[in-house]
């Protein structure tokens, strides 16, 4: 028996032996409600305490489910239910029709791997937790028109189709590429691509491989696979693992594709709206976590850092970090902070690293630097050995070591720093922005040593600058920052 709170499956079967076999495989994982008719399942749905995570179909004849009232009801009224068809032999034409009518989401041929079914159902259950679904069917667009990108190594056919589509409508632009590699370049230049339709068989990267990459890098782009070859295994894999929107057989028909692309654009707007809602909710929830993390960092660093310098440096350092804009919070970030030891480990490991660095730093303030030559030499030594080997560091050595670490993390050379003599000392500024893809106050799912080293280097830059009686200014940007230091000349 499945445990309380397990995902629920509505099983629609034709053969009682198939039902028994399915229940033997999955009864310990899921709550299963089995029905031999569509009507029985339809009668159950309104009274169900919980909407099932998935509908699993075990047909004698898969063709019969093209007219399934159960699948039509699920499509129209319960779009978040995952619809899985498991059959003995699924013809490509049938798969295309089922997808085109949005009657199934996954399709498998027997014998099926039970672990694959478990994975899909559990993923669907986790994905819909805390989510709401509201399809966006509006036709209004703000800004540039969305674009359809057609990828095929037969440019003549693609150009002809593009001209036809452009004459038939004024709702979207049509772009083309002759390879997956060229398509990736198009996507880098045009941020308004909403739909990608690609041929499967092309030189180099195949169409499914391109769509698999887009699923990760551009999750709101609607993906369509097309082919003149009847490769049902490729189509099934693209549906089940690639989560494509449609499988479109060749030869192309412009009128059919126009209808398909209009549906795909509606799907794109729905995905964008869902992403924006999810981001907004996650950002609001992460704001509270960020405040708690900041408070814990202050608690663990104030005495250690501010006590060492005699100045409130930790708060200034965290304020500077807050100006660096990183990628928005997502549900996985929230889960990592709430359900793992991430928050505890972050504060512990960072405070420990900072403590070890402070233990090598000579205490006490030193008013300024001797001259530019002394700075140049200390910086050259640090760039040659960014890890540092000295058991004891002067404030100037620590400052240059921190600069070297930050520059190395951004792949920058010495030329990325601008040094300017002033009447009162030396100005040091970053000519190029320093990359900072994440930081202590940003959403993260795991800790990494490079992250901790970069963050501790920035804090040590604050510490060493103040010990030299200097000033530091940090200006944050999109996943980057710029530095400006003023180091006074020492009065001999």
Coordinates of C-alpha atoms in Angstrom, one line a residue, residues 2-490:
X2 CA 1.2 3.5 -0.8
X3 CA 1.9 5.8 2.1
X4 CA -0.4 8.7 3.1
X5 CA 0.2 11.7 0.9
X6 CA 1.4 9.6 -2.1
X7 CA 0.7 10.8 -5.6
X8 CA -2.6 9.5 -7.0
X9 CA -3.1 7.7 -10.3
X10 CA -6.4 7.3 -12.2
X11 CA -5.9 4.0 -14.1
X12 CA -8.1 3.4 -17.1
X13 CA -7.7 -0.2 -18.2
X14 CA -9.4 -2.6 -20.7
X15 CA -8.0 -5.9 -19.5
X16 CA -8.2 -7.0 -15.9
X17 CA -4.8 -8.8 -16.1
X18 CA -3.2 -5.5 -17.2
X19 CA -4.8 -3.8 -14.2
X20 CA -3.5 -6.5 -11.7
X21 CA 0.0 -6.3 -13.2
X22 CA 0.0 -2.5 -13.0
X23 CA -1.1 -2.5 -9.4
X24 CA 1.5 -5.1 -8.5
X25 CA 4.2 -2.8 -9.9
X26 CA 3.0 0.5 -8.5
X27 CA 0.6 0.0 -5.5
X28 CA 3.4 0.6 -3.0
X29 CA 4.4 3.9 -4.7
X30 CA 1.0 5.5 -5.6
X31 CA -2.6 5.5 -4.7
X32 CA -4.3 3.9 -7.7
X33 CA -8.0 4.3 -8.6
X34 CA -8.8 1.8 -11.4
X35 CA -11.7 2.0 -13.8
X36 CA -12.7 -0.2 -16.7
X37 CA -14.7 2.5 -18.5
X38 CA -14.4 6.2 -19.3
X39 CA -17.8 6.8 -17.6
X40 CA -16.7 5.2 -14.4
X41 CA -13.6 7.4 -14.3
X42 CA -15.7 10.5 -15.2
X43 CA -18.2 9.8 -12.4
X44 CA -15.3 9.5 -9.9
X45 CA -13.5 12.8 -10.8
X46 CA -16.0 15.3 -9.4
X47 CA -16.1 13.5 -6.0
X48 CA -12.3 12.9 -5.7
X49 CA -10.8 14.5 -2.6
X50 CA -7.6 15.1 -4.6
X51 CA -7.2 15.6 -8.3
X52 CA -5.0 12.7 -9.6
X53 CA -1.5 13.5 -10.5
X54 CA -1.7 11.3 -13.6
X55 CA -4.1 9.3 -15.8
X56 CA -2.6 6.1 -17.0
X57 CA -4.2 4.3 -20.0
X58 CA -3.7 0.6 -20.6
X59 CA -5.7 0.0 -23.8
X60 CA -6.3 -3.1 -25.9
X61 CA -6.5 -0.8 -28.9
X62 CA -4.9 2.5 -28.5
X63 CA -6.8 3.9 -31.6
X64 CA -10.0 3.8 -29.5
X65 CA -8.7 6.6 -27.2
X66 CA -8.8 9.2 -30.0
X67 CA -12.5 9.5 -29.0
X68 CA -12.0 9.2 -25.3
X69 CA -14.3 11.3 -23.3
X70 CA -12.1 10.9 -20.3
X71 CA -9.0 12.3 -22.0
X72 CA -11.0 15.2 -23.5
X73 CA -12.4 16.0 -20.1
X74 CA -8.9 16.0 -18.6
X75 CA -7.5 18.1 -21.4
X76 CA -10.3 20.7 -21.1
X77 CA -10.9 20.9 -17.3
X78 CA -7.8 19.4 -15.7
X79 CA -4.8 20.4 -17.8
X80 CA -2.3 19.8 -15.0
X81 CA -3.1 16.0 -14.9
X82 CA -0.3 14.1 -16.7
X83 CA -1.8 11.8 -19.3
X84 CA 0.3 8.6 -20.0
X85 CA -0.6 6.0 -22.7
X86 CA 1.1 2.6 -22.5
X87 CA 0.3 0.3 -25.5
X88 CA 1.7 -2.7 -27.2
X89 CA 2.5 -1.0 -30.5
X90 CA 1.9 2.7 -31.1
X91 CA 1.8 3.8 -34.8
X92 CA 3.4 7.1 -35.6
X93 CA 0.2 8.4 -37.2
X94 CA -1.7 7.7 -34.0
X95 CA 1.0 9.3 -31.8
X96 CA 0.8 12.5 -34.0
X97 CA -3.0 12.6 -33.7
X98 CA -3.0 12.1 -30.0
X99 CA -0.5 14.9 -29.6
X100 CA -2.2 17.2 -32.0
X101 CA -5.5 16.8 -30.0
X102 CA -3.6 17.2 -26.8
X103 CA -5.0 13.9 -25.5
X104 CA -1.8 12.5 -24.1
X105 CA 1.5 13.9 -22.7
X106 CA 3.6 10.7 -22.6
X107 CA 3.4 7.6 -24.7
X108 CA 5.2 4.3 -24.1
X109 CA 5.3 0.9 -25.8
X110 CA 5.3 -2.4 -23.8
X111 CA 7.3 -3.7 -22.1
X112 CA 7.8 -0.4 -20.2
X113 CA 10.4 0.3 -17.5
X114 CA 8.5 0.8 -14.2
X115 CA 11.2 3.2 -13.0
X116 CA 10.5 5.5 -16.0
X117 CA 6.8 5.6 -15.2
X118 CA 7.6 6.3 -11.5
X119 CA 10.0 9.1 -12.5
X120 CA 7.4 10.8 -14.7
X121 CA 4.6 10.6 -12.2
X122 CA 6.7 11.8 -9.3
X123 CA 8.1 14.7 -11.3
X124 CA 4.6 15.7 -12.3
X125 CA 3.6 15.6 -8.6
X126 CA 6.5 17.8 -7.5
X127 CA 6.1 20.2 -10.4
X128 CA 2.5 21.1 -9.7
X129 CA 3.0 21.6 -5.9
X130 CA 2.1 25.1 -5.1
X131 CA 1.4 26.0 -8.7
X132 CA -1.7 27.3 -10.4
X133 CA -2.6 26.9 -14.0
X134 CA -4.3 29.5 -16.1
X135 CA -3.9 29.3 -19.9
X136 CA -3.1 32.6 -21.6
X137 CA -5.3 32.8 -24.7
X138 CA -4.9 36.5 -25.2
X139 CA -3.7 37.8 -28.5
X140 CA -2.4 41.1 -27.5
X141 CA 1.3 41.6 -27.6
X142 CA 3.5 44.3 -26.2
X143 CA 6.8 45.0 -27.8
X144 CA 8.2 43.2 -30.8
X145 CA 6.3 40.4 -32.6
X146 CA 7.2 36.9 -31.5
X147 CA 9.3 34.9 -33.9
X148 CA 9.0 31.3 -35.2
X149 CA 12.4 29.7 -36.0
X150 CA 12.3 26.9 -38.6
X151 CA 15.5 24.8 -38.7
X152 CA 16.1 22.5 -41.7
X153 CA 19.0 21.7 -43.9
X154 CA 16.9 22.2 -47.1
X155 CA 16.9 26.0 -47.4
X156 CA 14.8 26.1 -50.5
X157 CA 11.9 24.4 -48.8
X158 CA 12.3 26.5 -45.7
X159 CA 12.4 29.8 -47.6
X160 CA 9.3 28.8 -49.6
X161 CA 7.4 27.9 -46.4
X162 CA 8.5 31.2 -44.7
X163 CA 7.2 33.3 -47.6
X164 CA 3.9 31.5 -47.5
X165 CA 3.5 32.0 -43.7
X166 CA 4.4 35.6 -43.9
X167 CA 1.8 36.2 -46.6
X168 CA -0.9 34.4 -44.6
X169 CA -0.6 36.3 -41.3
X170 CA 0.8 39.4 -39.5
X171 CA 1.0 37.9 -36.0
X172 CA 4.6 36.6 -35.9
X173 CA 7.9 36.8 -37.7
X174 CA 9.4 33.8 -39.4
X175 CA 13.2 33.1 -39.1
X176 CA 15.2 30.2 -40.5
X177 CA 18.4 28.3 -40.0
X178 CA 20.0 25.5 -41.9
X179 CA 21.6 23.7 -38.9
X180 CA 21.2 23.4 -35.2
X181 CA 24.5 25.3 -34.7
X182 CA 23.1 28.2 -36.8
X183 CA 19.8 28.1 -34.8
X184 CA 21.8 28.6 -31.6
X185 CA 23.4 31.7 -33.0
X186 CA 20.0 33.0 -34.1
X187 CA 18.7 32.5 -30.5
X188 CA 21.6 34.4 -29.1
X189 CA 20.8 37.4 -31.3
X190 CA 16.9 37.3 -31.1
X191 CA 15.3 37.1 -27.7
X192 CA 11.8 37.1 -29.1
X193 CA 11.9 33.5 -30.5
X194 CA 8.8 31.8 -29.1
X195 CA 8.7 28.6 -31.1
X196 CA 11.3 26.4 -32.7
X197 CA 10.4 23.8 -35.3
X198 CA 13.4 21.7 -36.3
X199 CA 13.9 18.8 -38.7
X200 CA 15.3 15.6 -37.0
X201 CA 17.8 14.5 -39.6
X202 CA 20.4 17.2 -40.2
X203 CA 24.2 17.2 -40.5
X204 CA 25.9 17.7 -37.2
X205 CA 23.5 18.0 -34.2
X206 CA 20.2 16.3 -34.8
X207 CA 16.9 18.1 -34.2
X208 CA 16.0 16.2 -31.0
X209 CA 19.4 17.1 -29.5
X210 CA 18.8 20.7 -30.3
X211 CA 15.3 20.6 -28.7
X212 CA 16.8 18.8 -25.6
X213 CA 19.2 21.7 -25.2
X214 CA 16.5 24.3 -25.6
X215 CA 14.4 22.6 -23.0
X216 CA 17.2 23.4 -20.5
X217 CA 18.4 26.8 -21.8
X218 CA 15.1 28.3 -23.1
X219 CA 12.3 26.5 -21.2
X220 CA 9.5 28.9 -22.4
X221 CA 10.3 28.3 -26.1
X222 CA 7.8 25.8 -27.5
X223 CA 9.5 22.9 -29.3
X224 CA 8.3 21.1 -32.4
X225 CA 10.1 18.2 -34.1
X226 CA 9.5 17.4 -37.7
X227 CA 10.7 14.7 -40.0
X228 CA 10.0 13.0 -43.4
X229 CA 11.0 9.6 -41.9
X230 CA 8.6 7.5 -39.9
X231 CA 10.8 7.1 -36.8
X232 CA 8.3 6.3 -34.1
X233 CA 11.1 5.6 -31.6
X234 CA 12.5 9.1 -32.1
X235 CA 9.1 10.6 -31.9
X236 CA 8.3 8.8 -28.6
X237 CA 11.6 9.7 -27.1
X238 CA 11.1 13.4 -28.0
X239 CA 7.6 13.3 -26.5
X240 CA 8.6 11.5 -23.3
X241 CA 12.0 12.8 -22.5
X242 CA 12.2 16.0 -24.6
X243 CA 8.6 17.2 -23.7
X244 CA 8.1 18.5 -27.2
X245 CA 4.8 20.3 -28.0
X246 CA 4.1 18.4 -31.3
X247 CA 5.7 16.0 -33.8
X248 CA 5.0 17.3 -37.3
X249 CA 5.3 14.9 -40.2
X250 CA 6.6 16.1 -43.6
X251 CA 5.7 17.3 -46.2
X252 CA 4.7 20.6 -44.7
X253 CA 1.4 22.2 -45.4
X254 CA 1.5 26.0 -44.7
X255 CA -2.2 26.2 -43.6
X256 CA -1.8 23.3 -41.1
X257 CA 1.4 24.8 -39.8
X258 CA -0.2 28.2 -39.4
X259 CA -2.8 26.7 -37.1
X260 CA -0.1 24.8 -35.2
X261 CA 2.0 27.8 -34.7
X262 CA -0.9 29.8 -33.4
X263 CA -1.5 27.1 -30.8
X264 CA 2.2 27.1 -30.0
X265 CA 2.2 30.8 -29.4
X266 CA -0.7 30.5 -27.0
X267 CA 1.3 27.8 -25.2
X268 CA 4.4 30.1 -25.2
X269 CA 2.4 32.9 -23.5
X270 CA 1.1 30.4 -21.0
X271 CA 4.6 29.2 -20.2
X272 CA 5.9 32.8 -19.9
X273 CA 3.0 33.8 -17.6
X274 CA 3.6 30.7 -15.4
X275 CA 7.3 31.4 -15.2
X276 CA 6.7 35.0 -14.2
X277 CA 4.2 34.1 -11.6
X278 CA 6.5 31.5 -10.2
X279 CA 9.4 33.9 -10.2
X280 CA 7.3 36.6 -8.4
X281 CA 6.2 34.2 -5.7
X282 CA 9.7 32.7 -5.3
X283 CA 11.2 36.2 -5.1
X284 CA 8.8 37.3 -2.4
X285 CA 9.5 34.1 -0.4
X286 CA 13.2 34.4 -0.9
X287 CA 13.2 38.0 0.3
X288 CA 12.4 36.7 3.8
X289 CA 15.1 34.0 3.6
X290 CA 17.6 36.7 2.4
X291 CA 16.9 38.8 5.5
X292 CA 17.4 35.8 7.8
X293 CA 20.6 34.9 6.0
X294 CA 21.9 38.4 6.3
X295 CA 21.1 38.5 10.1
X296 CA 23.0 35.2 10.6
X297 CA 26.0 36.4 8.7
X298 CA 26.1 39.6 10.8
X299 CA 25.8 37.6 13.9
X300 CA 28.7 35.3 13.1
X301 CA 31.0 37.9 11.4
X302 CA 30.5 41.2 13.4
X303 CA 32.7 40.2 16.3
X304 CA 35.2 38.4 14.2
X305 CA 35.6 41.0 11.4
X306 CA 34.4 44.3 12.9
X307 CA 36.3 43.5 16.1
X308 CA 39.5 43.0 14.1
X309 CA 39.2 46.3 12.3
X310 CA 37.3 48.3 14.9
X311 CA 34.9 49.5 12.2
X312 CA 31.4 48.2 11.0
X313 CA 32.8 46.6 7.8
X314 CA 30.5 43.5 7.7
X315 CA 27.4 45.5 7.1
X316 CA 29.1 47.6 4.4
X317 CA 30.3 44.4 2.7
X318 CA 26.8 42.9 2.7
X319 CA 25.2 46.2 1.4
X320 CA 27.7 46.1 -1.5
X321 CA 26.7 42.5 -2.3
X322 CA 23.0 43.4 -2.4
X323 CA 23.7 45.8 -5.3
X324 CA 24.9 42.9 -7.5
X325 CA 21.8 41.6 -9.4
X326 CA 21.8 37.8 -9.9
X327 CA 19.3 35.4 -11.5
X328 CA 15.9 35.4 -9.8
X329 CA 14.9 32.9 -7.1
X330 CA 13.2 29.7 -8.3
X331 CA 11.4 27.0 -6.3
X332 CA 14.6 24.8 -6.2
X333 CA 16.4 27.6 -4.4
X334 CA 13.6 27.8 -1.8
X335 CA 13.6 24.0 -1.3
X336 CA 17.4 24.0 -0.9
X337 CA 17.2 26.7 1.8
X338 CA 14.3 25.2 3.6
X339 CA 14.9 21.4 3.3
X340 CA 18.6 21.0 3.5
X341 CA 21.5 22.3 5.7
X342 CA 22.4 24.9 3.0
X343 CA 21.8 28.0 5.2
X344 CA 23.7 26.6 8.2
X345 CA 26.6 25.4 6.1
X346 CA 26.8 28.7 4.2
X347 CA 27.3 30.7 7.3
X348 CA 29.6 28.2 9.0
X349 CA 31.9 27.6 6.0
X350 CA 32.1 31.3 5.1
X351 CA 32.8 32.4 8.7
X352 CA 35.4 29.7 9.0
X353 CA 37.2 30.7 5.8
X354 CA 37.2 34.4 6.8
X355 CA 38.5 33.5 10.3
X356 CA 41.4 31.6 8.8
X357 CA 42.3 34.5 6.5
X358 CA 42.1 37.0 9.3
X359 CA 44.4 34.9 11.4
X360 CA 47.2 35.5 8.9
X361 CA 46.7 39.2 8.7
X362 CA 48.8 41.6 10.8
X363 CA 46.5 43.5 13.2
X364 CA 46.4 47.2 13.5
X365 CA 45.9 50.1 11.1
X366 CA 48.6 51.2 8.7
X367 CA 48.1 54.7 7.3
X368 CA 48.3 54.3 3.6
X369 CA 50.8 52.7 1.2
X370 CA 54.4 53.6 0.8
X371 CA 54.3 54.4 -3.0
X372 CA 53.0 53.0 -6.3
X373 CA 56.0 50.8 -6.7
X374 CA 55.2 49.0 -3.5
X375 CA 51.7 48.4 -4.7
X376 CA 52.8 47.2 -8.1
X377 CA 55.2 44.8 -6.6
X378 CA 52.7 43.4 -4.1
X379 CA 50.1 43.0 -6.9
X380 CA 52.6 41.3 -9.2
X381 CA 53.4 38.8 -6.4
X382 CA 49.8 38.1 -5.8
X383 CA 49.0 37.6 -9.5
X384 CA 51.8 35.1 -9.7
X385 CA 50.6 33.2 -6.7
X386 CA 46.8 33.9 -6.2
X387 CA 46.5 31.2 -3.5
X388 CA 49.1 32.9 -1.3
X389 CA 51.7 31.2 0.7
X390 CA 52.9 33.7 3.3
X391 CA 52.1 32.7 6.9
X392 CA 51.7 36.4 7.8
X393 CA 50.3 39.2 5.5
X394 CA 50.5 42.9 5.7
X395 CA 47.3 44.8 4.8
X396 CA 48.8 45.7 1.4
X397 CA 49.6 42.0 0.7
X398 CA 46.1 41.0 1.8
X399 CA 44.6 43.7 -0.4
X400 CA 46.5 42.6 -3.5
X401 CA 45.8 38.9 -2.8
X402 CA 42.1 39.7 -2.7
X403 CA 42.3 41.7 -5.9
X404 CA 44.1 38.8 -7.6
X405 CA 41.5 36.3 -6.5
X406 CA 38.6 38.4 -7.8
X407 CA 40.4 39.0 -11.1
X408 CA 41.2 35.3 -11.5
X409 CA 37.5 34.5 -10.9
X410 CA 36.6 36.8 -13.8
X411 CA 39.4 35.6 -16.1
X412 CA 41.0 39.1 -16.1
X413 CA 44.6 40.1 -16.4
X414 CA 46.6 42.9 -14.7
X415 CA 45.5 45.3 -17.5
X416 CA 41.9 45.1 -16.2
X417 CA 43.0 47.4 -13.3
X418 CA 43.5 51.1 -13.8
X419 CA 46.0 52.8 -11.4
X420 CA 46.0 56.6 -11.1
X421 CA 48.2 58.8 -8.9
X422 CA 46.4 61.5 -7.0
X423 CA 47.7 64.3 -4.8
X424 CA 46.7 62.2 -1.7
X425 CA 47.6 58.7 -2.9
X426 CA 46.6 56.1 -5.4
X427 CA 43.3 55.3 -7.1
X428 CA 42.7 51.7 -8.1
X429 CA 39.7 50.9 -10.3
X430 CA 38.4 48.0 -12.4
X431 CA 38.5 48.9 -16.1
X432 CA 36.3 45.9 -16.8
X433 CA 33.5 44.6 -14.7
X434 CA 34.3 41.7 -12.3
X435 CA 31.9 38.7 -12.8
X436 CA 29.8 37.7 -9.9
X437 CA 27.2 35.2 -11.0
X438 CA 26.1 34.5 -7.4
X439 CA 26.9 35.7 -3.9
X440 CA 26.1 35.2 -0.3
X441 CA 22.7 37.0 -0.4
X442 CA 21.7 35.5 -3.8
X443 CA 19.5 32.4 -4.4
X444 CA 21.7 29.3 -4.5
X445 CA 21.0 25.5 -4.4
X446 CA 24.5 24.4 -3.2
X447 CA 27.8 25.7 -1.9
X448 CA 31.0 25.7 -3.9
X449 CA 34.5 26.5 -2.9
X450 CA 35.0 29.0 -5.8
X451 CA 31.9 30.9 -4.5
X452 CA 33.2 31.1 -0.9
X453 CA 36.7 32.1 -2.1
X454 CA 35.3 34.9 -4.3
X455 CA 33.1 36.2 -1.5
X456 CA 35.8 36.1 1.2
X457 CA 38.2 37.9 -1.2
X458 CA 35.7 40.7 -1.5
X459 CA 35.3 40.9 2.2
X460 CA 39.1 40.9 2.7
X461 CA 39.3 43.7 0.2
X462 CA 37.0 45.8 2.5
X463 CA 39.1 44.8 5.6
X464 CA 42.5 45.5 4.1
X465 CA 41.4 48.8 2.5
X466 CA 40.1 50.1 5.8
X467 CA 43.3 48.9 7.6
X468 CA 45.2 51.0 5.1
X469 CA 42.9 54.0 6.0
X470 CA 41.5 53.9 2.4
X471 CA 38.1 54.0 0.9
X472 CA 36.3 51.4 -1.2
X473 CA 33.3 51.8 -3.5
X474 CA 31.5 48.9 -5.1
X475 CA 28.9 49.4 -7.8
X476 CA 26.8 46.4 -8.7
X477 CA 25.4 45.4 -12.0
X478 CA 23.8 42.4 -13.7
X479 CA 25.9 39.5 -12.3
X480 CA 28.9 41.8 -12.1
X481 CA 30.4 44.6 -10.1
X482 CA 33.0 47.4 -10.5
X483 CA 35.5 48.4 -7.8
X484 CA 37.1 51.7 -7.0
X485 CA 39.7 52.0 -4.2
X486 CA 41.4 55.1 -2.8
X487 CA 44.6 54.3 -1.0
X488 CA 46.3 57.3 0.8
X489 CA 50.0 57.8 0.6
X490 CA 51.9 57.1 3.7

